[in-house]
PDB file of C-alpha atoms in Angstrom:
ATOM      1  CA  MET T 175    -138.855  15.453  58.785  1.00  0.00           C
ATOM      2  CA  LYS T 176    -136.900  17.961  61.014  1.00  0.00           C
ATOM      3  CA  LEU T 177    -138.204  21.281  61.889  1.00  0.00           C
ATOM      4  CA  SER T 178    -135.380  22.920  60.098  1.00  0.00           C
ATOM      5  CA  ALA T 179    -135.680  21.153  56.689  1.00  0.00           C
ATOM      6  CA  VAL T 180    -139.541  22.269  56.773  1.00  0.00           C
ATOM      7  CA  GLY T 181    -138.483  25.885  57.525  1.00  0.00           C
ATOM      8  CA  VAL T 182    -136.146  25.820  54.653  1.00  0.00           C
ATOM      9  CA  LYS T 183    -138.937  24.710  52.308  1.00  0.00           C
ATOM     10  CA  ARG T 184    -141.565  27.423  53.700  1.00  0.00           C
ATOM     11  CA  ILE T 185    -138.816  29.972  52.844  1.00  0.00           C
ATOM     12  CA  HIS T 186    -138.280  29.058  49.796  1.00  0.00           C
ATOM     13  CA  LYS T 187    -142.285  28.700  49.041  1.00  0.00           C
ATOM     14  CA  LEU T 188    -142.354  32.823  50.675  1.00  0.00           C
ATOM     15  CA  ARG T 189    -139.461  34.014  48.236  1.00  0.00           C
ATOM     16  CA  GLY T 190    -140.883  32.108  45.210  1.00  0.00           C
ATOM     17  CA  ASP T 191    -144.443  33.477  45.838  1.00  0.00           C
ATOM     18  CA  LEU T 192    -142.585  37.220  46.242  1.00  0.00           C
ATOM     19  CA  ASN T 193    -141.317  36.294  42.746  1.00  0.00           C
ATOM     20  CA  GLU T 194    -144.448  35.771  41.193  1.00  0.00           C
ATOM     21  CA  GLU T 195    -146.280  38.782  42.263  1.00  0.00           C
ATOM     22  CA  GLY T 196    -143.577  40.769  41.302  1.00  0.00           C
ATOM     23  CA  TYR T 197    -141.602  41.358  44.003  1.00  0.00           C
ATOM     24  CA  GLU T 198    -138.166  39.884  42.726  1.00  0.00           C
ATOM     25  CA  ASN T 199    -135.926  43.061  43.737  1.00  0.00           C
ATOM     26  CA  LYS T 200    -137.786  43.261  47.302  1.00  0.00           C
ATOM     27  CA  LYS T 201    -135.648  41.687  49.941  1.00  0.00           C
ATOM     28  CA  LEU T 202    -136.920  38.983  52.148  1.00  0.00           C
ATOM     29  CA  VAL T 203    -135.558  39.490  55.825  1.00  0.00           C
ATOM     30  CA  MET T 204    -136.266  36.227  58.247  1.00  0.00           C
ATOM     31  CA  SER T 205    -135.958  36.474  61.752  1.00  0.00           C
ATOM     32  CA  VAL T 206    -135.635  32.968  63.706  1.00  0.00           C
ATOM     33  CA  ASP T 207    -134.842  31.547  66.816  1.00  0.00           C
ATOM     34  CA  GLY T 208    -131.600  29.285  67.405  1.00  0.00           C
ATOM     35  CA  SER T 209    -133.483  26.160  66.420  1.00  0.00           C
ATOM     36  CA  TYR T 210    -133.223  27.416  62.522  1.00  0.00           C
ATOM     37  CA  THR T 211    -129.961  28.911  62.937  1.00  0.00           C
ATOM     38  CA  ASN T 212    -127.856  25.590  61.373  1.00  0.00           C
ATOM     39  CA  SER T 213    -126.204  24.329  58.635  1.00  0.00           C
ATOM     40  CA  THR T 214    -129.273  22.894  57.096  1.00  0.00           C
ATOM     41  CA  VAL T 215    -131.090  26.447  56.829  1.00  0.00           C
ATOM     42  CA  LEU T 216    -127.869  28.519  56.275  1.00  0.00           C
ATOM     43  CA  LYS T 217    -126.650  26.528  53.538  1.00  0.00           C
ATOM     44  CA  ALA T 218    -129.661  26.293  51.734  1.00  0.00           C
ATOM     45  CA  LEU T 219    -131.150  29.813  51.664  1.00  0.00           C
ATOM     46  CA  PRO T 220    -132.219  31.210  48.459  1.00  0.00           C
ATOM     47  CA  GLU T 221    -131.081  34.521  46.984  1.00  0.00           C
ATOM     48  CA  ASN T 222    -132.148  37.365  48.024  1.00  0.00           C
ATOM     49  CA  VAL T 223    -133.086  36.486  51.753  1.00  0.00           C
ATOM     50  CA  THR T 224    -131.498  37.740  54.818  1.00  0.00           C
ATOM     51  CA  LEU T 225    -131.782  35.324  57.769  1.00  0.00           C
ATOM     52  CA  ILE T 226    -131.374  36.920  61.457  1.00  0.00           C
ATOM     53  CA  GLY T 227    -130.971  34.055  64.103  1.00  0.00           C
ATOM     54  CA  ARG T 228    -130.166  33.559  67.489  1.00  0.00           C
ATOM     55  CA  ALA T 229    -126.821  32.095  68.083  1.00  0.00           C
ATOM     56  CA  ARG T 230    -125.014  30.181  71.203  1.00  0.00           C
ATOM     57  CA  LYS T 231    -122.897  32.704  73.203  1.00  0.00           C
ATOM     58  CA  ASP T 232    -119.838  29.908  72.675  1.00  0.00           C
ATOM     59  CA  CYS T 233    -120.015  29.138  69.072  1.00  0.00           C
ATOM     60  CA  LYS T 234    -116.839  29.371  67.426  1.00  0.00           C
ATOM     61  CA  LEU T 235    -116.767  32.429  64.693  1.00  0.00           C
ATOM     62  CA  HIS T 236    -113.445  32.800  62.248  1.00  0.00           C
ATOM     63  CA  LYS T 237    -112.168  35.516  60.444  1.00  0.00           C
ATOM     64  CA  LEU T 238    -112.104  36.028  56.777  1.00  0.00           C
ATOM     65  CA  PRO T 239    -109.269  33.666  55.096  1.00  0.00           C
ATOM     66  CA  GLU T 240    -106.086  35.567  54.110  1.00  0.00           C
ATOM     67  CA  GLN T 241    -105.403  36.375  50.274  1.00  0.00           C
ATOM     68  CA  THR T 242    -102.523  34.421  49.047  1.00  0.00           C
ATOM     69  CA  SER T 243    -100.846  34.731  45.464  1.00  0.00           C
ATOM     70  CA  SER T 244    -100.605  30.557  45.532  1.00  0.00           C
ATOM     71  CA  LYS T 245    -102.204  28.910  43.260  1.00  0.00           C
ATOM     72  CA  THR T 246    -101.446  25.454  44.630  1.00  0.00           C
ATOM     73  CA  GLY T 247    -103.484  23.617  47.201  1.00  0.00           C
ATOM     74  CA  ARG T 248    -107.177  24.597  48.026  1.00  0.00           C
ATOM     75  CA  ARG T 249    -108.461  28.012  49.088  1.00  0.00           C
ATOM     76  CA  LYS T 250    -108.876  28.479  52.666  1.00  0.00           C
ATOM     77  CA  VAL T 251    -112.624  29.018  53.609  1.00  0.00           C
ATOM     78  CA  TYR T 252    -111.984  30.454  57.462  1.00  0.00           C
ATOM     79  CA  GLY T 253    -109.382  32.087  58.787  1.00  0.00           C
ATOM     80  CA  ASP T 254    -108.413  32.581  62.228  1.00  0.00           C
ATOM     81  CA  THR T 255    -110.297  31.681  65.378  1.00  0.00           C
ATOM     82  CA  LEU T 256    -112.245  34.817  66.925  1.00  0.00           C
ATOM     83  CA  PRO T 257    -113.057  34.929  70.591  1.00  0.00           C
ATOM     84  CA  THR T 258    -116.566  33.289  71.187  1.00  0.00           C
ATOM     85  CA  PRO T 259    -119.578  35.724  71.475  1.00  0.00           C
ATOM     86  CA  GLU T 260    -119.500  35.746  75.354  1.00  0.00           C
ATOM     87  CA  GLN T 261    -116.274  36.876  75.345  1.00  0.00           C
ATOM     88  CA  ILE T 262    -116.696  39.354  72.868  1.00  0.00           C
ATOM     89  CA  ARG T 263    -119.212  40.852  75.400  1.00  0.00           C
ATOM     90  CA  GLN T 264    -117.061  40.874  78.008  1.00  0.00           C
ATOM     91  CA  SER T 265    -114.234  42.235  76.295  1.00  0.00           C
ATOM     92  CA  GLU T 266    -113.362  45.979  76.230  1.00  0.00           C
ATOM     93  CA  GLN T 267    -111.827  45.882  72.685  1.00  0.00           C
ATOM     94  CA  TYR T 268    -114.873  46.074  70.981  1.00  0.00           C
ATOM     95  CA  PRO T 269    -117.001  48.868  71.772  1.00  0.00           C
ATOM     96  CA  TRP T 270    -120.423  49.142  72.474  1.00  0.00           C
ATOM     97  CA  GLU T 271    -122.679  51.211  70.226  1.00  0.00           C
ATOM     98  CA  ARG T 272    -126.548  53.452  71.269  1.00  0.00           C
ATOM     99  CA  VAL T 273    -129.100  52.067  69.174  1.00  0.00           C
ATOM    100  CA  GLU T 274    -132.614  52.908  69.098  1.00  0.00           C
ATOM    101  CA  ALA T 275    -135.572  50.595  68.030  1.00  0.00           C
ATOM    102  CA  TRP T 276    -139.195  50.467  68.673  1.00  0.00           C
ATOM    103  CA  ALA T 277    -140.083  47.708  71.558  1.00  0.00           C
ATOM    104  CA  PHE T 278    -142.939  47.656  73.862  1.00  0.00           C
ATOM    105  CA  GLY T 279    -144.940  50.494  72.435  1.00  0.00           C
ATOM    106  CA  ALA T 280    -142.375  53.188  72.873  1.00  0.00           C
ATOM    107  CA  LYS T 281    -138.990  53.850  71.432  1.00  0.00           C
ATOM    108  CA  ARG T 282    -135.936  52.640  73.459  1.00  0.00           C
ATOM    109  CA  PHE T 283    -132.318  52.618  73.446  1.00  0.00           C
ATOM    110  CA  PHE T 284    -129.729  49.287  73.503  1.00  0.00           C
ATOM    111  CA  ASP T 285    -126.276  48.758  73.712  1.00  0.00           C
ATOM    112  CA  VAL T 286    -125.234  46.826  71.000  1.00  0.00           C
ATOM    113  CA  LYS T 287    -121.873  45.425  69.863  1.00  0.00           C
ATOM    114  CA  ARG T 288    -121.117  44.333  66.130  1.00  0.00           C
ATOM    115  CA  VAL T 289    -118.641  42.254  64.455  1.00  0.00           C
ATOM    116  CA  THR T 290    -118.840  42.097  60.771  1.00  0.00           C
ATOM    117  CA  ASN T 291    -117.273  39.792  58.060  1.00  0.00           C
ATOM    118  CA  VAL T 292    -117.422  36.701  60.196  1.00  0.00           C
ATOM    119  CA  ARG T 293    -117.665  33.055  59.048  1.00  0.00           C
ATOM    120  CA  TRP T 294    -118.789  30.245  60.776  1.00  0.00           C
ATOM    121  CA  ARG T 295    -118.066  26.289  59.997  1.00  0.00           C
ATOM    122  CA  LYS T 296    -122.016  25.769  60.124  1.00  0.00           C
ATOM    123  CA  SER T 297    -123.125  28.193  57.559  1.00  0.00           C
ATOM    124  CA  GLY T 298    -120.314  27.522  55.038  1.00  0.00           C
ATOM    125  CA  PRO T 299    -118.471  30.430  53.085  1.00  0.00           C
ATOM    126  CA  ILE T 300    -121.111  33.491  53.855  1.00  0.00           C
ATOM    127  CA  ASN T 301    -119.769  36.041  55.245  1.00  0.00           C
ATOM    128  CA  LEU T 302    -121.782  36.894  58.227  1.00  0.00           C
ATOM    129  CA  GLN T 303    -122.337  39.936  61.150  1.00  0.00           C
ATOM    130  CA  LEU T 304    -121.930  39.064  64.415  1.00  0.00           C
ATOM    131  CA  ILE T 305    -124.669  41.043  66.511  1.00  0.00           C
ATOM    132  CA  ILE T 306    -124.615  41.199  70.468  1.00  0.00           C
ATOM    133  CA  ILE T 307    -127.069  43.109  72.311  1.00  0.00           C
ATOM    134  CA  ARG T 308    -126.409  44.070  76.209  1.00  0.00           C
ATOM    135  CA  PRO T 309    -128.960  42.567  78.963  1.00  0.00           C
ATOM    136  CA  THR T 310    -131.509  45.389  79.841  1.00  0.00           C
ATOM    137  CA  PRO T 311    -132.360  46.229  83.515  1.00  0.00           C
ATOM    138  CA  TYR T 312    -135.651  46.485  84.995  1.00  0.00           C
ATOM    139  CA  LYS T 313    -137.333  46.145  88.216  1.00  0.00           C
ATOM    140  CA  LEU T 314    -140.421  44.397  88.906  1.00  0.00           C
ATOM    141  CA  ASN T 315    -141.589  46.994  91.311  1.00  0.00           C
ATOM    142  CA  LYS T 316    -140.309  50.410  92.576  1.00  0.00           C
ATOM    143  CA  LYS T 317    -138.797  49.063  95.896  1.00  0.00           C
ATOM    144  CA  SER T 318    -136.923  45.927  94.145  1.00  0.00           C
ATOM    145  CA  ARG T 319    -133.315  45.610  93.107  1.00  0.00           C
ATOM    146  CA  LEU T 320    -132.148  46.043  89.548  1.00  0.00           C
ATOM    147  CA  LEU T 321    -132.365  42.847  87.801  1.00  0.00           C
ATOM    148  CA  TYR T 322    -130.832  41.848  83.917  1.00  0.00           C
ATOM    149  CA  ARG T 323    -132.121  39.734  81.089  1.00  0.00           C
ATOM    150  CA  GLU T 324    -129.892  37.467  79.414  1.00  0.00           C
ATOM    151  CA  PRO T 325    -127.543  38.754  76.850  1.00  0.00           C
ATOM    152  CA  VAL T 326    -128.644  38.276  73.065  1.00  0.00           C
ATOM    153  CA  TYR T 327    -126.345  36.710  70.384  1.00  0.00           C
ATOM    154  CA  LEU T 328    -127.323  37.250  66.591  1.00  0.00           C
ATOM    155  CA  LEU T 329    -125.964  36.448  63.568  1.00  0.00           C
ATOM    156  CA  CYS T 330    -127.172  38.201  60.101  1.00  0.00           C
ATOM    157  CA  THR T 331    -126.311  36.884  56.639  1.00  0.00           C
ATOM    158  CA  ASN T 332    -126.287  40.332  55.270  1.00  0.00           C
ATOM    159  CA  THR T 333    -122.838  42.069  56.091  1.00  0.00           C
ATOM    160  CA  GLU T 334    -124.189  45.588  54.653  1.00  0.00           C
ATOM    161  CA  MET T 335    -127.397  45.768  56.723  1.00  0.00           C
ATOM    162  CA  GLN T 336    -127.773  48.436  59.189  1.00  0.00           C
ATOM    163  CA  ILE T 337    -127.426  47.352  62.682  1.00  0.00           C
ATOM    164  CA  GLU T 338    -130.703  49.636  63.625  1.00  0.00           C
ATOM    165  CA  LYS T 339    -132.697  47.240  61.179  1.00  0.00           C
ATOM    166  CA  ILE T 340    -130.968  44.014  62.579  1.00  0.00           C
ATOM    167  CA  LEU T 341    -132.186  45.135  65.684  1.00  0.00           C
ATOM    168  CA  GLN T 342    -135.693  46.288  64.899  1.00  0.00           C
ATOM    169  CA  ALA T 343    -136.239  43.126  62.981  1.00  0.00           C
ATOM    170  CA  TYR T 344    -135.581  40.636  65.588  1.00  0.00           C
ATOM    171  CA  LEU T 345    -137.564  42.869  68.312  1.00  0.00           C
ATOM    172  CA  TRP T 346    -140.291  42.897  65.797  1.00  0.00           C
ATOM    173  CA  ARG T 347    -140.169  38.949  66.210  1.00  0.00           C
ATOM    174  CA  TRP T 348    -141.271  38.743  69.952  1.00  0.00           C
ATOM    175  CA  GLY T 349    -144.857  39.140  69.020  1.00  0.00           C
ATOM    176  CA  ILE T 350    -144.574  35.594  67.413  1.00  0.00           C
ATOM    177  CA  GLU T 351    -143.337  34.279  70.772  1.00  0.00           C
ATOM    178  CA  VAL T 352    -146.891  35.495  72.256  1.00  0.00           C
ATOM    179  CA  ASN T 353    -148.970  34.368  69.440  1.00  0.00           C
ATOM    180  CA  PHE T 354    -147.693  30.699  70.281  1.00  0.00           C
ATOM    181  CA  LYS T 355    -147.749  31.127  74.053  1.00  0.00           C
ATOM    182  CA  GLU T 356    -151.610  32.874  74.013  1.00  0.00           C
ATOM    183  CA  GLN T 357    -152.783  29.930  71.231  1.00  0.00           C
ATOM    184  CA  LYS T 358    -151.225  26.872  73.826  1.00  0.00           C
ATOM    185  CA  THR T 359    -152.506  28.717  76.889  1.00  0.00           C
ATOM    186  CA  ILE T 360    -155.515  30.751  76.549  1.00  0.00           C
ATOM    187  CA  PHE T 361    -156.785  28.991  72.934  1.00  0.00           C
ATOM    188  CA  GLY T 362    -155.682  25.379  74.255  1.00  0.00           C
ATOM    189  CA  CYS T 363    -153.876  24.430  71.063  1.00  0.00           C
ATOM    190  CA  GLY T 364    -151.739  21.940  73.271  1.00  0.00           C
ATOM    191  CA  GLN T 365    -154.562  20.521  75.190  1.00  0.00           C
ATOM    192  CA  ALA T 366    -156.582  19.156  72.268  1.00  0.00           C
ATOM    193  CA  GLN T 367    -157.661  15.335  72.542  1.00  0.00           C
ATOM    194  CA  VAL T 368    -156.793  13.803  69.046  1.00  0.00           C
ATOM    195  CA  ARG T 369    -154.815  11.118  67.933  1.00  0.00           C
ATOM    196  CA  THR T 370    -155.019  10.361  64.721  1.00  0.00           C
ATOM    197  CA  GLU T 371    -152.810  12.457  61.874  1.00  0.00           C
ATOM    198  CA  LYS T 372    -155.489  14.634  60.374  1.00  0.00           C
ATOM    199  CA  PRO T 373    -157.265  16.259  63.156  1.00  0.00           C
ATOM    200  CA  CYS T 374    -153.709  16.823  64.793  1.00  0.00           C
ATOM    201  CA  GLU T 375    -152.863  18.420  61.623  1.00  0.00           C
ATOM    202  CA  LYS T 376    -156.237  20.502  61.506  1.00  0.00           C
ATOM    203  CA  VAL T 377    -156.392  21.437  65.012  1.00  0.00           C
ATOM    204  CA  PRO T 378    -153.187  24.239  65.155  1.00  0.00           C
ATOM    205  CA  VAL T 379    -155.186  25.509  61.697  1.00  0.00           C
ATOM    206  CA  PHE T 380    -158.342  26.250  63.503  1.00  0.00           C
ATOM    207  CA  HIS T 381    -156.787  28.035  66.531  1.00  0.00           C
ATOM    208  CA  THR T 382    -154.903  29.944  64.283  1.00  0.00           C
ATOM    209  CA  ALA T 383    -157.760  30.986  61.804  1.00  0.00           C
ATOM    210  CA  VAL T 384    -160.084  31.872  65.239  1.00  0.00           C
ATOM    211  CA  TYR T 385    -156.999  33.445  66.440  1.00  0.00           C
ATOM    212  CA  SER T 386    -156.916  35.618  63.674  1.00  0.00           C
ATOM    213  CA  MET T 387    -160.008  36.602  63.393  1.00  0.00           C
ATOM    214  CA  LEU T 388    -160.672  37.822  67.047  1.00  0.00           C
ATOM    215  CA  LEU T 389    -157.454  40.056  66.588  1.00  0.00           C
ATOM    216  CA  LEU T 390    -159.074  41.262  63.434  1.00  0.00           C
ATOM    217  CA  ALA T 391    -162.412  42.024  64.433  1.00  0.00           C
ATOM    218  CA  ALA T 392    -161.090  43.550  67.849  1.00  0.00           C
ATOM    219  CA  GLN T 393    -159.317  46.343  65.397  1.00  0.00           C
ATOM    220  CA  LYS T 394    -162.737  46.521  63.326  1.00  0.00           C
ATOM    221  CA  VAL T 395    -165.327  47.066  66.281  1.00  0.00           C
ATOM    222  CA  LYS T 396    -164.735  50.120  68.187  1.00  0.00           C
ATOM    223  CA  GLU T 397    -167.210  48.979  70.924  1.00  0.00           C
ATOM    224  CA  LYS T 398    -167.252  49.763  74.655  1.00  0.00           C
ATOM    225  CA  GLN T 399    -165.695  46.921  76.728  1.00  0.00           C
ATOM    226  CA  LEU T 400    -165.522  45.874  80.162  1.00  0.00           C
ATOM    227  CA  PRO T 401    -163.978  48.331  82.672  1.00  0.00           C
ATOM    228  CA  ARG T 402    -160.390  46.745  83.495  1.00  0.00           C
ATOM    229  CA  PRO T 403    -160.437  44.647  86.766  1.00  0.00           C
ATOM    230  CA  LYS T 404    -159.012  46.355  89.858  1.00  0.00           C
ATOM    231  CA  TRP T 405    -155.360  44.477  89.821  1.00  0.00           C
ATOM    232  CA  TYR T 406    -154.204  45.787  86.322  1.00  0.00           C
ATOM    233  CA  ARG T 407    -151.712  48.283  86.932  1.00  0.00           C
ATOM    234  CA  LYS T 408    -153.071  51.726  85.706  1.00  0.00           C
ATOM    235  CA  LYS T 409    -151.234  53.081  82.557  1.00  0.00           C
ATOM    236  CA  GLU T 410    -151.410  55.797  80.450  1.00  0.00           C
ATOM    237  CA  LYS T 411    -151.885  53.905  77.541  1.00  0.00           C
ATOM    238  CA  GLU T 412    -153.032  50.365  78.332  1.00  0.00           C
ATOM    239  CA  ASN T 413    -153.027  47.469  76.082  1.00  0.00           C
ATOM    240  CA  VAL T 414    -155.892  45.613  75.307  1.00  0.00           C
ATOM    241  CA  THR T 415    -154.604  42.107  76.063  1.00  0.00           C
ATOM    242  CA  THR T 416    -156.204  39.009  74.063  1.00  0.00           C
ATOM    243  CA  GLY T 417    -157.841  37.871  77.565  1.00  0.00           C
ATOM    244  CA  ASP T 418    -159.511  41.050  77.602  1.00  0.00           C
ATOM    245  CA  LEU T 419    -160.688  40.355  73.867  1.00  0.00           C
ATOM    246  CA  LEU T 420    -162.301  36.912  75.045  1.00  0.00           C
ATOM    247  CA  ASN T 421    -163.672  38.169  78.011  1.00  0.00           C
ATOM    248  CA  ALA T 422    -165.539  41.064  76.028  1.00  0.00           C
ATOM    249  CA  PHE T 423    -166.600  38.273  73.501  1.00  0.00           C
ATOM    250  CA  ARG T 424    -168.136  36.303  76.322  1.00  0.00           C
ATOM    251  CA  ALA T 425    -169.901  38.911  78.222  1.00  0.00           C
ATOM    252  CA  ASN T 426    -171.406  40.488  74.890  1.00  0.00           C
ATOM    253  CA  ASN T 427    -172.934  36.495  74.291  1.00  0.00           C
ATOM    254  CA  TRP T 428    -174.074  36.345  77.755  1.00  0.00           C
ATOM    255  CA  ALA T 429    -174.858  39.701  78.329  1.00  0.00           C
ATOM    256  CA  GLU T 430    -177.977  39.108  75.336  1.00  0.00           C
ATOM    257  CA  ASN T 431    -179.174  35.955  77.415  1.00  0.00           C
ATOM    258  CA  ILE T 432    -179.577  37.564  80.907  1.00  0.00           C
ATOM    259  CA  ASN T 433    -181.284  40.673  78.774  1.00  0.00           C
ATOM    260  CA  ILE T 434    -178.126  43.470  79.886  1.00  0.00           C
ATOM    261  CA  ASN T 435    -177.471  46.114  77.429  1.00  0.00           C
ATOM    262  CA  PHE T 436    -173.576  45.656  77.441  1.00  0.00           C
ATOM    263  CA  SER T 437    -172.745  49.424  76.326  1.00  0.00           C
ATOM    264  CA  ASP T 438    -175.158  50.419  79.221  1.00  0.00           C
ATOM    265  CA  PHE T 439    -173.697  47.809  81.651  1.00  0.00           C
ATOM    266  CA  VAL T 440    -172.085  50.438  84.405  1.00  0.00           C
ATOM    267  CA  ASN T 441    -174.843  52.750  84.338  1.00  0.00           C
ATOM    268  CA  LEU T 442    -177.373  49.612  84.704  1.00  0.00           C
ATOM    269  CA  GLU T 443    -175.014  48.795  88.010  1.00  0.00           C
ATOM    270  CA  ARG T 444    -175.385  52.218  88.978  1.00  0.00           C
ATOM    271  CA  LEU T 445    -179.000  52.667  88.735  1.00  0.00           C
ATOM    272  CA  GLN T 446    -179.671  49.309  90.488  1.00  0.00           C
ATOM    273  CA  ARG T 447    -177.232  50.533  93.305  1.00  0.00           C
ATOM    274  CA  SER T 448    -179.553  53.566  93.856  1.00  0.00           C
ATOM    275  CA  ARG T 449    -182.546  51.438  93.913  1.00  0.00           C
ATOM    276  CA  LYS T 450    -181.987  48.633  96.318  1.00  0.00           C
ATOM    277  CA  ASN T 451    -178.724  50.255  98.024  1.00  0.00           C
ATOM    278  CA  SER T 452    -176.573  47.441  96.906  1.00  0.00           C
ATOM    279  CA  THR T 453    -175.046  46.260  93.789  1.00  0.00           C
ATOM    280  CA  ASN T 454    -175.637  42.747  92.026  1.00  0.00           C
ATOM    281  CA  PRO T 455    -172.294  41.033  92.315  1.00  0.00           C
ATOM    282  CA  ASN T 456    -173.744  37.989  90.370  1.00  0.00           C
ATOM    283  CA  ILE T 457    -173.837  39.824  87.353  1.00  0.00           C
ATOM    284  CA  SER T 458    -170.317  41.232  87.680  1.00  0.00           C
ATOM    285  CA  ALA T 459    -169.046  37.758  88.552  1.00  0.00           C
ATOM    286  CA  VAL T 460    -170.609  36.178  85.699  1.00  0.00           C
ATOM    287  CA  LEU T 461    -169.284  38.964  82.910  1.00  0.00           C
ATOM    288  CA  TYR T 462    -165.854  39.032  84.678  1.00  0.00           C
ATOM    289  CA  ALA T 463    -165.712  35.419  84.602  1.00  0.00           C
ATOM    290  CA  ARG T 464    -161.969  34.023  83.046  1.00  0.00           C
ATOM    291  CA  TYR T 465    -160.955  30.400  81.876  1.00  0.00           C
TER     292      TYR T 465
END
C-alpha cells in the first residue's frame, strides 16, 4: 500500500476520533510534506480538515473558471493557466507580505507571497491558496558570507485561513523532522537487525515509545546535569538536546556504579584537584562519553 494511502486512512481515523469525543466543530489542520501533496490525499480529505503541504516550484496552477450563462456542455473546472510558483516568486506583480511567526525559539519575520483561489488538477475542483516563503539569509559564523536557504512553496486547502496561521502551522512541523532524525541516528531505529514482518513493525513503535518517555522525563525531572561541553556555543538560552538527555541519563546510572554523587560531581572534582593537585580525567571521560 502506498504511503499516501496510509496517510489518508490515518487522517480519517483522527478526524473520526475527534468527532466521537465531541469536537465535531473543531478544525483539524494537517501540515504535510510533498509526498502527501498529491491527488490520493487531496481528493479524499474528510470534511472539516485543512491540509497544508509542500508543492513543487514548477507545478501548473490555474485560475478559477469564468462563470458562463450557457446551459449546454460541461462546466469548466479550471480557468487560465497561472505562472509557476517559481515565476510568481520572481515576479514583481505579486507583492511580498511581512509576517511574524514563532520559529527556533524566538519570534521572527518572514517575507511571504500569497495567491488565493487557485486550482490544481491533482486536487480537482478545490479552491486552494498558494503560499511562497522567501529564502531566509543566515551566516555560518560572523565572518562568513551571507547564505540563503531554499524557498518554500505551500498549498493550503482552506482559502479563508489567515496567512499567519498557515505559516505557523508549517513551521511547527519542523519538530517532526527533528524527531525522525533523532530516532534514526541517535536511537538507531534504522539500524535494527530485524528481517521478519512483526519485528519490523514493532521496532519503530518501541523506539518511538522510548523517545517519548525520555522527553517526558526530561520535562518532569529538574535535576542538575553535567556542564555543557566546551565546544558548545554559549547562548543566553541554551536548549538541551536529545544527546544531552541521553548523556545525563547514562551518567546517572554509571555514577551509581562508581560511587559518585552525580549532583555533587563538580564539587567532587574540585575537591580531588585540591588534594592531589590534579584532576581525574578518567571519571570525566566516562561520564562525557557519547555514542
